[in-house]
Amino acid sequence: MDAAEFRRRGKEMVDYVADYLENIEKRLVYPDVEPGYLRSLIPTEAPLEPESYEDVIKDVERVIMPGITHWHSPYFFAYFSAASSYPAMLADMLCGALGCIGFSWAASPACTELETVMLDWLGKMLQLPECFIAGTHGSGGGVIQGTASEATLMSLLAARCKAIRRVQATNSNYSESDVLGKLVAYTSEQAHSSVERAALIGGVMMKQVPADNSYAVRVDMLKKMMEEDKAAGLIPFYVRQHTNQNKACQGVDDLYMCVLQFCATLGTTPSCAFDRIVELGPLCNEENIWMHIDAAYAGSAFICPEFRPLLNGVEFADSFNFNPHKWLLVNFDCSAMWVKKRTDIIGAFKMEPLYLKHENQESGRSITFTHTHWQIPLGRRFRSLKLWFVFRLYGLQGLQAHIRKQVALAKVFESLVRADKRFEICAEVIMGLVCFRLKGSNELNQNLLKRITDSREIHLVPCQLSGRFVLRFAICARTTESSHIQQAWRHITQLTFELLQEPSH
Ligand code: PLP
């Protein structure tokens, strides 16, 4: 394909994409295929001779579209939203064309510098405390990770490194592996599975703190759990920088466990609950525990002053993360992470072979960040372009309007559910997620969800709250309107009517 053909095919592709998105609601949101459907539709080997573009594009409808779950359909209400907007798609196209791999400042100065400034812009939109902003002289700063899971893992690994060094500073007899086996982290029982996974990867024991009736962790619960562990002989001492207790520790066996991290969630996956970070933060600071905040979904809403109080307490955190690729109109992947002290994270992972060095080497100046020291892979795409396009083309007000509209739509759905006495709301509706169920058994609700899924007209996923099977209705697509919510509810009540007609019910 030469440049002339690329121009033509590119314009056709833009038309194809615009047509797809404009007409998406005519497609059934959930695919009607069986596992393995695709293998029989394409050859078993890659072609030896080049094929024509026409043949390839024809196969998009024949092979790919039947197996697509249409995440951007206004009838998609599953998981959490996956952000999408035309400005972000255009920026991604430019990113693909530039194709630079921005691991260091020299590898593409614009890539490093725009990312640093965009994370500052975004941090200011969220009113993050000054200590998270890189600016020109700050000691904190932001980085774009691929996903919240990676941000959680990086924070855990950085906390692990810090804890190991701290323990070794109190007793140089401890080897890294002596300490590693004794580390424990805490998180909510409602935390996303990626938090537990980070601990698995990091070789750290993770303990789950019970949540209250609103599915949030409160400080007394974390405190109680840590005290119980201590009473059970699990934690003879907490590692604290300023106590003498550390010095009392003579051998490795005395060092049973040390608490390295508490991972708080703002906007839990099952029900969008908010851990009480205003209470938890001071305890973590006092006990020298790294507090990471995972606000993967809800973080976007903090750009609205009315939701910002839910982020109060972030000043106690060592790291904070949310996904603009969930709710801030920036297509996947773009997960924003800030640290208060970038030396904590860079210090843990810095590797500097000769081929990464350059004459404008990082000298503490934020504009020359080597972001690759903040992440697992070396290579990194120019993802901040998406933020730049979206921020400029929507403006803060446009982004706030998007969040507010989606929260208002969730309230519309909540009122429809509340008006029907056969149903109940299962958690407070704070943002764009409504947890609801038919009053009755788990089996009844499982059957209802099965009917919904089999109909393929709308798509929801379940969660478990207090042992009950609950349906999650998340406002996801940018194009969802009140009419789609009304239609979705009519569909749910029709399926409910049919279900309740069955003799077994
Ligand atoms: N944390 C929370 C609270 C989530 O809801 C999710 C996904 O929905 C994640 C983490 C994982 O996000 P990612 O796919 O960006 O790793």
XYZ file of C-alpha atoms in Angstrom, residues 34-442:
409
model
C -20.316 -20.243 19.915
C -16.750 -20.573 21.217
C -14.419 -21.423 18.319
C -16.710 -19.829 15.718
C -13.879 -17.875 14.078
C -11.407 -20.641 13.285
C -13.719 -22.192 10.712
C -14.199 -18.849 8.936
C -10.561 -18.181 8.027
C -7.727 -20.297 6.567
C -5.476 -22.270 8.869
C -2.317 -20.603 7.487
C -1.318 -17.002 6.715
C -1.479 -16.249 2.950
C 1.656 -16.735 0.907
C 0.732 -14.157 -1.724
C -0.667 -10.721 -0.822
C -4.441 -10.451 -0.864
C -6.508 -7.469 -2.008
C -7.643 -4.801 0.453
C -11.236 -5.341 -0.716
C -11.066 -8.978 0.375
C -9.716 -8.030 3.781
C -12.297 -5.352 4.459
C -15.134 -7.630 3.303
C -14.045 -10.114 5.946
C -14.439 -7.549 8.711
C -18.235 -7.895 8.426
C -18.120 -11.655 7.717
C -15.570 -12.755 10.327
C -15.107 -10.067 12.941
C -18.429 -8.288 13.441
C -20.417 -11.444 14.308
C -18.053 -11.968 17.242
C -18.061 -8.419 18.576
C -19.696 -7.402 21.832
C -20.645 -3.831 21.014
C -19.230 -1.925 23.978
C -20.218 1.411 22.482
C -23.832 0.501 21.860
C -26.204 2.619 23.947
C -27.652 -0.720 25.104
C -24.373 -1.879 26.649
C -24.660 -1.666 30.455
C -22.044 -4.214 31.549
C -18.839 -3.893 33.613
C -17.899 -0.187 33.671
C -17.826 2.247 30.781
C -15.009 2.052 28.227
C -14.392 5.593 27.078
C -14.554 6.496 23.412
C -14.599 9.744 21.481
C -13.713 10.898 17.994
C -10.925 13.248 19.158
C -9.246 10.382 21.031
C -9.537 8.088 17.997
C -7.924 10.719 15.781
C -5.114 11.243 18.274
C -4.550 7.485 18.397
C -4.260 7.475 14.629
C -1.559 10.144 14.819
C 0.160 8.184 17.587
C 0.237 5.126 15.332
C 1.638 7.188 12.488
C 4.389 8.821 14.538
C 5.143 5.384 15.920
C 7.746 6.689 18.337
C 8.676 4.570 21.334
C 9.024 7.183 24.029
C 10.995 5.413 26.732
C 13.347 8.332 27.375
C 13.352 12.050 26.706
C 15.806 11.611 23.833
C 13.714 8.816 22.306
C 11.089 11.475 21.534
C 11.176 14.658 23.612
C 7.562 15.638 22.785
C 6.311 12.284 24.049
C 7.947 12.680 27.467
C 7.217 16.369 27.850
C 3.561 16.262 26.746
C 2.861 13.336 29.077
C 4.354 15.187 32.030
C 2.340 18.319 31.313
C -0.913 16.449 30.560
C -0.674 14.588 33.863
C -0.215 17.970 35.544
C -3.272 19.358 33.703
C -5.303 16.333 34.706
C -4.025 16.435 38.292
C -5.123 20.057 38.503
C -8.562 19.195 37.081
C -8.901 16.723 39.968
C -7.520 19.285 42.400
C -4.836 16.857 43.492
C -2.608 18.248 46.228
C 0.408 20.153 44.914
C 2.759 17.338 46.010
C 1.476 15.120 43.172
C 2.102 17.736 40.506
C 5.487 17.640 38.736
C 5.497 21.270 37.593
C 9.038 22.439 37.132
C 10.269 21.823 40.664
C 7.887 19.295 42.250
C 9.058 15.984 43.659
C 5.910 14.121 42.605
C 4.394 13.640 39.198
C 2.330 11.496 36.906
C 2.754 8.771 34.348
C 0.433 7.020 31.914
C 0.218 3.285 32.562
C -1.660 0.902 30.297
C -4.157 -0.191 32.933
C -5.108 0.261 36.579
C -3.809 -3.253 37.194
C -0.324 -2.139 36.146
C -0.547 0.966 38.345
C -1.524 -1.161 41.350
C 1.307 -3.570 40.663
C 3.854 -0.760 40.272
C 2.738 0.828 43.537
C 2.981 -2.511 45.337
C 6.452 -3.204 43.942
C 7.622 0.291 44.873
C 6.183 -0.101 48.389
C 7.842 -3.518 48.646
C 11.217 -2.103 47.685
C 10.838 0.742 50.167
C 9.807 -1.612 52.987
C 12.707 -3.978 52.318
C 15.222 -1.133 52.358
C 13.694 0.259 55.532
C 13.873 -3.069 57.363
C 17.428 -3.633 56.138
C 18.349 -0.188 57.407
C 17.317 -1.294 60.908
C 19.194 -4.562 60.699
C 21.686 -5.191 57.954
C 21.686 -8.948 58.706
C 18.410 -9.333 56.863
C 18.701 -10.336 53.254
C 16.121 -9.177 50.731
C 14.560 -12.633 50.630
C 14.387 -12.758 54.449
C 12.206 -9.674 54.399
C 10.273 -10.522 51.253
C 8.670 -13.575 52.809
C 7.364 -11.542 55.721
C 5.592 -8.753 53.912
C 1.857 -8.331 54.058
C -0.482 -5.876 52.363
C -4.123 -5.087 53.104
C -7.029 -4.214 50.866
C -10.801 -4.315 50.953
C -12.711 -7.529 50.438
C -14.485 -5.485 47.742
C -11.254 -4.537 45.941
C -10.784 -5.463 42.295
C -9.147 -8.819 41.605
C -6.168 -6.973 40.103
C -5.139 -5.922 43.630
C -4.897 -9.514 44.804
C -3.108 -10.341 41.569
C -0.543 -7.601 42.155
C 0.238 -9.218 45.503
C 0.543 -12.625 43.849
C 2.967 -11.275 41.280
C 4.850 -9.307 43.913
C 5.138 -12.356 46.161
C 3.428 -10.544 49.008
C 0.680 -11.841 51.273
C -2.537 -9.845 50.771
C -5.179 -9.757 53.504
C -8.727 -8.656 52.826
C -10.332 -6.211 55.218
C -14.094 -6.618 55.723
C -16.220 -3.746 54.458
C -19.168 -2.108 56.241
C -22.844 -2.211 55.208
C -22.172 0.286 52.461
C -19.316 -1.914 51.172
C -16.655 0.592 52.244
C -13.627 -0.041 54.463
C -13.464 2.133 57.569
C -10.411 2.755 59.676
C -11.661 0.800 62.692
C -11.917 -2.300 60.500
C -8.357 -2.020 59.259
C -7.116 -1.234 62.744
C -9.020 -4.177 64.232
C -7.641 -6.550 61.672
C -4.085 -5.386 62.194
C -4.528 -5.675 65.977
C -5.986 -9.173 65.682
C -3.068 -10.221 63.509
C -0.732 -8.769 66.060
C -2.512 -10.508 68.961
C -2.375 -13.793 67.090
C 1.382 -13.368 67.015
C 1.361 -12.659 63.339
C 2.836 -9.236 63.582
C 5.212 -8.850 66.518
C 5.811 -5.324 65.385
C 4.974 -2.986 62.638
C 7.915 -1.588 60.850
C 8.096 2.032 61.774
C 10.895 4.328 60.941
C 10.954 6.116 64.259
C 10.413 3.415 66.869
C 13.000 1.583 68.847
C 11.054 -1.646 68.486
C 12.881 -2.428 65.292
C 16.136 -2.525 67.135
C 14.753 -5.170 69.483
C 14.466 -7.512 66.572
C 17.397 -9.907 66.604
C 16.754 -12.625 64.066
C 14.792 -13.245 60.938
C 12.169 -15.258 62.827
C 11.303 -12.227 64.910
C 10.407 -10.417 61.766
C 7.230 -12.278 61.049
C 5.311 -9.813 58.993
C 5.553 -6.211 58.137
C 2.758 -4.214 56.653
C 3.818 -2.577 53.465
C 0.710 -1.355 51.749
C -2.963 -0.602 52.072
C -4.718 -0.386 48.735
C -7.900 1.663 49.064
C -10.616 1.709 46.430
C -12.677 4.709 45.448
C -15.522 3.294 43.382
C -15.410 -0.472 43.922
C -16.191 -2.717 40.980
C -19.219 -4.513 42.435
C -21.140 -1.496 43.747
C -19.073 1.718 43.348
C -18.454 2.086 47.097
C -15.846 4.445 48.526
C -13.328 3.419 51.188
C -13.028 6.098 53.877
C -9.608 7.409 52.950
C -9.943 10.454 55.215
C -9.852 8.024 58.173
C -7.569 5.396 56.669
C -4.910 7.798 55.431
C -3.720 9.054 58.840
C -3.428 5.478 60.159
C -1.364 4.464 57.136
C 0.879 7.508 57.521
C 1.290 6.851 61.238
C 2.189 3.192 60.668
C 4.399 3.976 57.697
C 2.202 1.972 55.355
C 2.135 2.965 51.698
C -1.427 3.948 50.799
C -2.323 3.428 47.157
C -5.711 4.555 45.888
C -7.371 2.664 43.051
C -10.112 4.880 41.604
C -10.123 3.164 38.201
C -13.718 4.044 37.321
C -14.820 6.768 39.721
C -11.692 8.900 39.429
C -12.978 10.696 36.323
C -15.914 12.092 38.278
C -13.602 13.979 40.634
C -13.245 16.667 37.944
C -16.760 17.731 39.042
C -16.724 19.837 42.232
C -19.790 17.984 43.558
C -17.898 14.648 43.507
C -14.490 15.986 44.588
C -15.190 15.562 48.338
C -15.038 11.793 47.766
C -11.344 12.253 47.002
C -10.654 14.095 50.257
C -7.877 12.243 52.039
C -5.822 11.771 48.866
C -3.233 13.987 50.557
C -2.356 10.976 52.763
C -1.767 8.690 49.784
C 1.606 7.763 48.362
C 0.114 6.950 44.968
C -3.188 7.468 43.200
C -4.560 6.066 39.969
C -7.631 6.212 37.752
C -8.512 5.315 34.185
C -9.356 8.146 31.797
C -9.980 5.218 29.441
C -13.001 4.293 31.512
C -14.993 7.475 31.861
C -13.093 10.474 30.515
C -13.694 10.012 26.785
C -10.136 8.798 26.136
C -10.049 5.477 24.298
C -8.250 2.500 25.835
C -5.463 2.413 26.923
C -4.774 5.333 29.211
C -4.474 4.883 32.965
C -3.230 7.927 34.886
C -1.033 7.366 37.924
C 0.557 9.890 40.260
C 3.121 9.440 43.004
C 3.933 11.853 45.744
C 7.649 11.099 45.642
C 8.826 9.987 42.268
C 12.105 8.820 43.794
C 10.080 6.045 45.493
C 9.046 4.558 42.194
C 12.089 5.411 40.111
C 14.388 4.226 42.904
C 12.728 0.826 42.813
C 13.010 0.168 39.081
C 15.749 2.285 37.600
C 17.961 0.458 35.116
C 20.230 2.470 32.936
C 22.123 0.631 30.216
C 24.336 2.756 28.004
C 21.862 2.774 25.107
C 19.274 4.562 27.277
C 21.638 7.337 28.340
C 21.584 10.684 26.606
C 23.073 14.093 27.042
C 19.939 15.580 28.581
C 19.789 12.835 31.161
C 17.234 13.178 33.932
C 18.598 15.637 36.411
C 15.569 15.868 38.665
C 13.954 18.088 36.038
C 10.420 16.927 35.301
C 10.650 17.693 31.586
C 13.273 15.009 31.095
C 11.513 12.179 32.945
C 12.467 8.745 31.781
C 8.984 7.321 32.203
C 10.235 3.869 31.437
C 11.633 3.759 35.000
C 8.023 4.018 36.226
C 6.605 0.997 34.414
C 7.176 -2.644 33.511
C 7.819 -2.526 29.757
C 10.549 -0.464 28.188
C 8.514 0.685 25.197
C 5.690 3.187 25.508
C 3.273 4.719 23.019
C 2.565 8.433 22.692
C -0.660 8.104 24.700
C -0.708 11.645 26.030
C -1.750 12.819 22.551
C -5.203 11.371 23.313
C -5.416 13.367 26.514
C -4.286 16.541 24.766
C -6.847 16.237 21.951
C -9.693 15.338 24.316
C -8.928 18.039 26.899
C -8.706 20.722 24.208
C -11.691 19.651 22.138
C -14.077 19.059 25.069
C -12.685 21.488 27.622
C -13.137 20.806 31.316
C -16.774 21.871 31.044
C -17.487 19.400 28.246
C -15.964 16.563 30.264
C -17.927 17.555 33.366
C -21.119 17.625 31.289
C -20.419 14.067 30.105
C -19.971 12.773 33.671
C -23.058 14.613 34.937
C -25.221 13.330 32.108
C -24.243 9.735 32.805
C -24.858 10.083 36.542
C -28.277 11.617 35.792
C -29.106 8.646 33.537
C -28.214 6.255 36.358
C -30.657 8.172 38.564
C -33.348 7.746 35.885
C -32.801 3.992 35.937
C -32.765 3.947 39.744
C -36.181 5.670 39.878
C -37.645 3.179 37.405
C -36.426 0.309 39.593
C -37.657 1.931 42.804
C -41.112 2.466 41.314
C -41.528 -1.281 40.717
C -42.202 -3.081 43.996
C -40.958 -6.412 42.630
C -37.403 -5.012 42.596
C -34.971 -3.592 45.113
C -31.930 -1.317 44.901
C -28.932 -2.998 46.555
C -26.401 -0.191 47.037
C -26.462 3.582 47.143
C -26.367 5.022 43.626
C -23.582 7.594 43.716
C -22.265 7.613 40.166
C -23.196 5.806 36.951
C -23.816 2.345 38.410
C -27.106 0.909 39.680
C -27.087 -2.398 41.581
C -30.540 -3.969 41.658
C -32.308 -7.297 41.879
C -35.695 -8.927 41.911
C -36.852 -9.482 45.480
C -36.434 -13.225 45.903
C -33.867 -15.924 45.521
C -30.482 -15.781 43.872
